[in-house]
mmCIF file of C-alpha atoms in Angstrom:
data_model
loop_
_atom_site.group_PDB
_atom_site.id
_atom_site.type_symbol
_atom_site.label_atom_id
_atom_site.label_comp_id
_atom_site.label_asym_id
_atom_site.label_seq_id
_atom_site.Cartn_x
_atom_site.Cartn_y
_atom_site.Cartn_z
ATOM 1 C CA LYS A 1199 13.131 -5.760 -8.462
ATOM 2 C CA GLN A 1200 9.394 -6.503 -8.656
ATOM 3 C CA LEU A 1201 8.573 -2.808 -9.048
ATOM 4 C CA LEU A 1202 11.108 -2.549 -11.851
ATOM 5 C CA GLN A 1203 9.653 -5.578 -13.591
ATOM 6 C CA LEU A 1204 6.188 -4.015 -13.398
ATOM 7 C CA MET A 1205 7.698 -0.961 -15.109
ATOM 8 C CA ASN A 1206 9.215 -3.084 -17.918
ATOM 9 C CA SER A 1207 12.733 -2.881 -16.529
ATOM 10 C CA ASP A 1208 15.138 -5.078 -14.626
ATOM 11 C CA LEU A 1209 17.799 -4.758 -11.944
ATOM 12 C CA HIS A 1210 21.387 -5.152 -13.166
ATOM 13 C CA MET A 1211 24.567 -5.714 -11.165
ATOM 14 C CA GLU A 1212 28.324 -5.736 -11.617
ATOM 15 C CA SER A 1213 30.467 -6.973 -8.769
ATOM 16 C CA THR A 1214 34.224 -6.996 -8.242
ATOM 17 C CA PRO A 1215 35.627 -8.939 -5.269
ATOM 18 C CA ALA A 1216 37.204 -6.705 -2.610
ATOM 19 C CA LYS A 1217 36.070 -3.642 -4.563
ATOM 20 C CA GLY A 1218 32.287 -3.578 -4.341
ATOM 21 C CA SER A 1219 29.138 -3.866 -6.385
ATOM 22 C CA CYS A 1220 27.251 -1.547 -8.680
ATOM 23 C CA PHE A 1221 23.482 -1.858 -9.184
ATOM 24 C CA TRP A 1222 21.478 -0.034 -11.857
ATOM 25 C CA PHE A 1223 18.233 0.037 -13.769
ATOM 26 C CA THR A 1224 16.646 2.027 -16.574
ATOM 27 C CA ILE A 1225 13.001 3.037 -16.727
ATOM 28 C CA GLU A 1226 11.014 5.186 -19.110
ATOM 29 C CA LEU A 1227 8.710 7.743 -17.498
ATOM 30 C CA PRO A 1228 6.286 10.082 -19.235
ATOM 31 C CA VAL A 1229 7.173 13.752 -19.367
ATOM 32 C CA LEU A 1230 4.409 15.917 -17.937
ATOM 33 C CA THR A 1231 3.557 19.058 -19.825
ATOM 34 C CA GLY A 1232 2.608 22.214 -18.002
ATOM 35 C CA GLU A 1233 -1.054 21.400 -18.718
ATOM 36 C CA ASP A 1234 -0.698 17.934 -17.108
ATOM 37 C CA LYS A 1235 0.741 19.522 -13.971
ATOM 38 C CA ILE A 1236 -2.152 21.948 -13.684
ATOM 39 C CA ILE A 1237 -4.659 19.114 -13.959
ATOM 40 C CA ALA A 1238 -2.741 16.973 -11.441
ATOM 41 C CA ASN A 1239 -2.694 19.808 -8.895
ATOM 42 C CA LYS A 1240 -6.482 20.142 -9.106
ATOM 43 C CA THR A 1241 -7.244 16.513 -8.371
ATOM 44 C CA VAL A 1242 -8.976 15.452 -5.192
ATOM 45 C CA VAL A 1243 -5.837 13.464 -4.294
ATOM 46 C CA GLU A 1244 -4.225 16.716 -3.229
ATOM 47 C CA GLN A 1245 -7.007 17.372 -0.723
ATOM 48 C CA PRO A 1246 -6.489 16.132 2.836
ATOM 49 C CA PHE A 1247 -9.353 14.333 4.524
ATOM 50 C CA THR A 1248 -11.231 16.737 6.762
ATOM 51 C CA ASN A 1249 -11.436 14.411 9.774
ATOM 52 C CA PRO A 1250 -8.142 14.846 11.695
ATOM 53 C CA HIS A 1251 -8.722 11.672 13.742
ATOM 54 C CA ILE A 1252 -8.408 9.031 10.993
ATOM 55 C CA LYS A 1253 -5.961 6.308 12.002
ATOM 56 C CA VAL A 1254 -4.674 3.746 9.501
ATOM 57 C CA LEU A 1255 -2.559 0.682 10.234
ATOM 58 C CA VAL A 1256 -0.200 -0.182 7.374
ATOM 59 C CA ALA A 1257 1.116 -3.767 7.325
ATOM 60 C CA GLU A 1258 3.874 -3.718 4.707
ATOM 61 C CA ASP A 1259 7.244 -5.475 4.813
ATOM 62 C CA ASN A 1260 8.777 -3.514 1.929
ATOM 63 C CA HIS A 1261 10.430 -0.423 3.414
ATOM 64 C CA VAL A 1262 10.022 1.705 0.268
ATOM 65 C CA ASN A 1263 6.320 0.855 -0.078
ATOM 66 C CA ALA A 1264 5.807 1.640 3.612
ATOM 67 C CA ILE A 1265 7.485 5.052 3.248
ATOM 68 C CA VAL A 1266 5.433 5.897 0.135
ATOM 69 C CA ALA A 1267 2.193 4.903 1.883
ATOM 70 C CA SER A 1268 3.154 6.794 5.037
ATOM 71 C CA ASN A 1269 3.998 9.982 3.118
ATOM 72 C CA LEU A 1270 0.729 9.874 1.185
ATOM 73 C CA LEU A 1271 -1.325 9.241 4.310
ATOM 74 C CA LYS A 1272 0.340 12.119 6.152
ATOM 75 C CA LYS A 1273 -0.270 14.369 3.138
ATOM 76 C CA TRP A 1274 -3.946 13.423 3.334
ATOM 77 C CA ASN A 1275 -4.117 14.269 7.081
ATOM 78 C CA ILE A 1276 -4.227 10.609 8.158
ATOM 79 C CA GLN A 1277 -2.329 9.267 11.158
ATOM 80 C CA CYS A 1278 -0.583 6.003 10.404
ATOM 81 C CA THR A 1279 1.328 3.241 12.117
ATOM 82 C CA ILE A 1280 3.600 0.946 10.097
ATOM 83 C CA VAL A 1281 4.176 -2.716 10.957
ATOM 84 C CA LYS A 1282 6.216 -5.267 8.995
ATOM 85 C CA ASN A 1283 3.986 -8.356 9.016
ATOM 86 C CA GLY A 1284 0.586 -9.766 9.888
ATOM 87 C CA LYS A 1285 1.605 -10.846 13.393
ATOM 88 C CA GLU A 1286 2.750 -7.321 14.240
ATOM 89 C CA ALA A 1287 -0.521 -6.012 12.788
ATOM 90 C CA LEU A 1288 -2.579 -8.278 15.053
ATOM 91 C CA ASP A 1289 -0.446 -7.301 18.064
ATOM 92 C CA GLU A 1290 -0.950 -3.617 17.256
ATOM 93 C CA LEU A 1291 -4.709 -4.111 16.892
ATOM 94 C CA GLU A 1292 -4.802 -5.581 20.417
ATOM 95 C CA LYS A 1293 -3.392 -2.289 21.738
ATOM 96 C CA ASN A 1294 -4.990 0.354 19.505
ATOM 97 C CA GLN A 1295 -8.042 0.951 17.358
ATOM 98 C CA TYR A 1296 -7.794 1.949 13.701
ATOM 99 C CA ASN A 1297 -10.305 3.196 11.169
ATOM 100 C CA LEU A 1298 -8.705 1.172 8.386
ATOM 101 C CA ILE A 1299 -5.962 -1.359 7.680
ATOM 102 C CA LEU A 1300 -3.792 -1.439 4.552
ATOM 103 C CA MET A 1301 -2.594 -5.055 4.436
ATOM 104 C CA ASP A 1302 0.101 -6.399 2.149
ATOM 105 C CA LEU A 1303 -0.742 -9.939 1.096
ATOM 106 C CA GLU A 1304 2.778 -11.378 1.018
ATOM 107 C CA MET A 1305 4.824 -10.754 4.165
ATOM 108 C CA PRO A 1306 7.181 -12.822 6.291
ATOM 109 C CA VAL A 1307 6.162 -14.315 9.660
ATOM 110 C CA MET A 1308 2.425 -13.971 8.875
ATOM 111 C CA ASP A 1309 0.973 -12.966 5.518
ATOM 112 C CA GLY A 1310 -2.010 -10.698 4.942
ATOM 113 C CA PHE A 1311 -4.388 -13.601 4.289
ATOM 114 C CA SER A 1312 -3.621 -15.259 7.633
ATOM 115 C CA ALA A 1313 -3.750 -11.989 9.557
ATOM 116 C CA THR A 1314 -7.091 -11.043 8.006
ATOM 117 C CA ALA A 1315 -8.501 -14.517 8.742
ATOM 118 C CA VAL A 1316 -7.505 -14.155 12.421
ATOM 119 C CA LEU A 1317 -8.914 -10.626 12.509
ATOM 120 C CA ARG A 1318 -12.259 -11.757 11.110
ATOM 121 C CA SER A 1319 -12.366 -14.790 13.440
ATOM 122 C CA LYS A 1320 -12.205 -12.309 16.346
ATOM 123 C CA ASN A 1321 -15.257 -10.583 14.864
ATOM 124 C CA ASN A 1322 -13.217 -7.458 14.132
ATOM 125 C CA HIS A 1323 -14.956 -5.547 11.338
ATOM 126 C CA THR A 1324 -12.264 -2.916 10.733
ATOM 127 C CA PRO A 1325 -12.085 -2.358 6.955
ATOM 128 C CA VAL A 1326 -9.047 -4.044 5.398
ATOM 129 C CA ILE A 1327 -7.701 -3.032 2.004
ATOM 130 C CA ALA A 1328 -5.417 -5.654 0.465
ATOM 131 C CA LEU A 1329 -2.196 -4.373 -1.098
ATOM 132 C CA THR A 1330 -0.968 -6.720 -3.805
ATOM 133 C CA ALA A 1331 1.580 -6.788 -6.606
ATOM 134 C CA ALA A 1332 -0.606 -9.350 -8.402
ATOM 135 C CA LEU A 1333 -2.549 -8.321 -11.454
ATOM 136 C CA MET A 1334 -5.937 -7.072 -10.350
ATOM 137 C CA GLU A 1335 -8.888 -8.538 -12.181
ATOM 138 C CA LYS A 1336 -12.505 -8.376 -11.061
ATOM 139 C CA GLN A 1337 -12.372 -12.085 -10.167
ATOM 140 C CA THR A 1338 -9.309 -11.526 -7.970
ATOM 141 C CA ILE A 1339 -10.960 -8.644 -6.132
ATOM 142 C CA LYS A 1340 -14.120 -10.721 -5.629
ATOM 143 C CA LYS A 1341 -12.063 -13.585 -4.160
ATOM 144 C CA LEU A 1342 -10.313 -11.167 -1.788
ATOM 145 C CA VAL A 1343 -13.654 -9.683 -0.692
ATOM 146 C CA ASP A 1344 -15.071 -13.184 -0.210
ATOM 147 C CA PHE A 1345 -12.012 -13.981 1.921
ATOM 148 C CA GLY A 1346 -12.669 -11.030 4.247
ATOM 149 C CA PHE A 1347 -10.937 -8.035 2.669
ATOM 150 C CA ASN A 1348 -13.087 -4.997 1.953
ATOM 151 C CA ASP A 1349 -11.198 -3.865 -1.134
ATOM 152 C CA ALA A 1350 -7.858 -4.228 -2.921
ATOM 153 C CA VAL A 1351 -5.270 -1.917 -4.444
ATOM 154 C CA SER A 1352 -2.499 -3.124 -6.715
ATOM 155 C CA LYS A 1353 1.137 -2.176 -6.147
ATOM 156 C CA PRO A 1354 2.844 -0.081 -7.135
ATOM 157 C CA PHE A 1355 -0.282 1.893 -6.330
ATOM 158 C CA LYS A 1356 -1.353 5.106 -7.922
ATOM 159 C CA PRO A 1357 -2.094 7.777 -5.306
ATOM 160 C CA ALA A 1358 -5.527 8.498 -6.805
ATOM 161 C CA VAL A 1359 -6.502 4.812 -6.621
ATOM 162 C CA LEU A 1360 -5.327 4.473 -3.007
ATOM 163 C CA TYR A 1361 -7.043 7.724 -2.047
ATOM 164 C CA SER A 1362 -10.296 6.555 -3.604
ATOM 165 C CA ALA A 1363 -10.130 3.173 -1.855
ATOM 166 C CA ILE A 1364 -9.470 4.797 1.519
ATOM 167 C CA GLY A 1365 -12.251 7.320 0.926
ATOM 168 C CA LYS A 1366 -14.809 4.494 0.644
ATOM 169 C CA PHE A 1367 -14.267 3.614 4.309
ATOM 170 C CA VAL A 1368 -13.277 6.815 6.117
ATOM 171 C CA SER A 1369 -14.657 10.340 6.078
#
């Protein structure tokens, strides 16, 4: 529903007892011309990272967002592990090392702020990129960096923006 609202749409529903429910939405998407497709295929986003040993931990409770992130990371030759909340992220970090963490800010059990605070209190300097549906302004990013995040990417994220953010911390 939040993704739809960000795309100027809404989720609709009709329900009939003992029959079922129908959900729908309408969104407007731009039509790419052949020229747009050629340009898109030449972008650096299509290039996998050359280091085959990059490991990223993705803490994301939204299943769709986790799948999108996972597919992009795999496309870019990055190994990834998905967890559903900050507590699971901290547990995973006790067992394995990662080059980078993509951390959703709002998750059940333990949010991204709390998990990052615990991580930094343990003197763990693994880069953490905040994933947020909030509007990203320079002040917001500065506050997140001051809190202990290394960078932030707004959701729904654009592959080029995520790729660029990851590229700042891994090679």
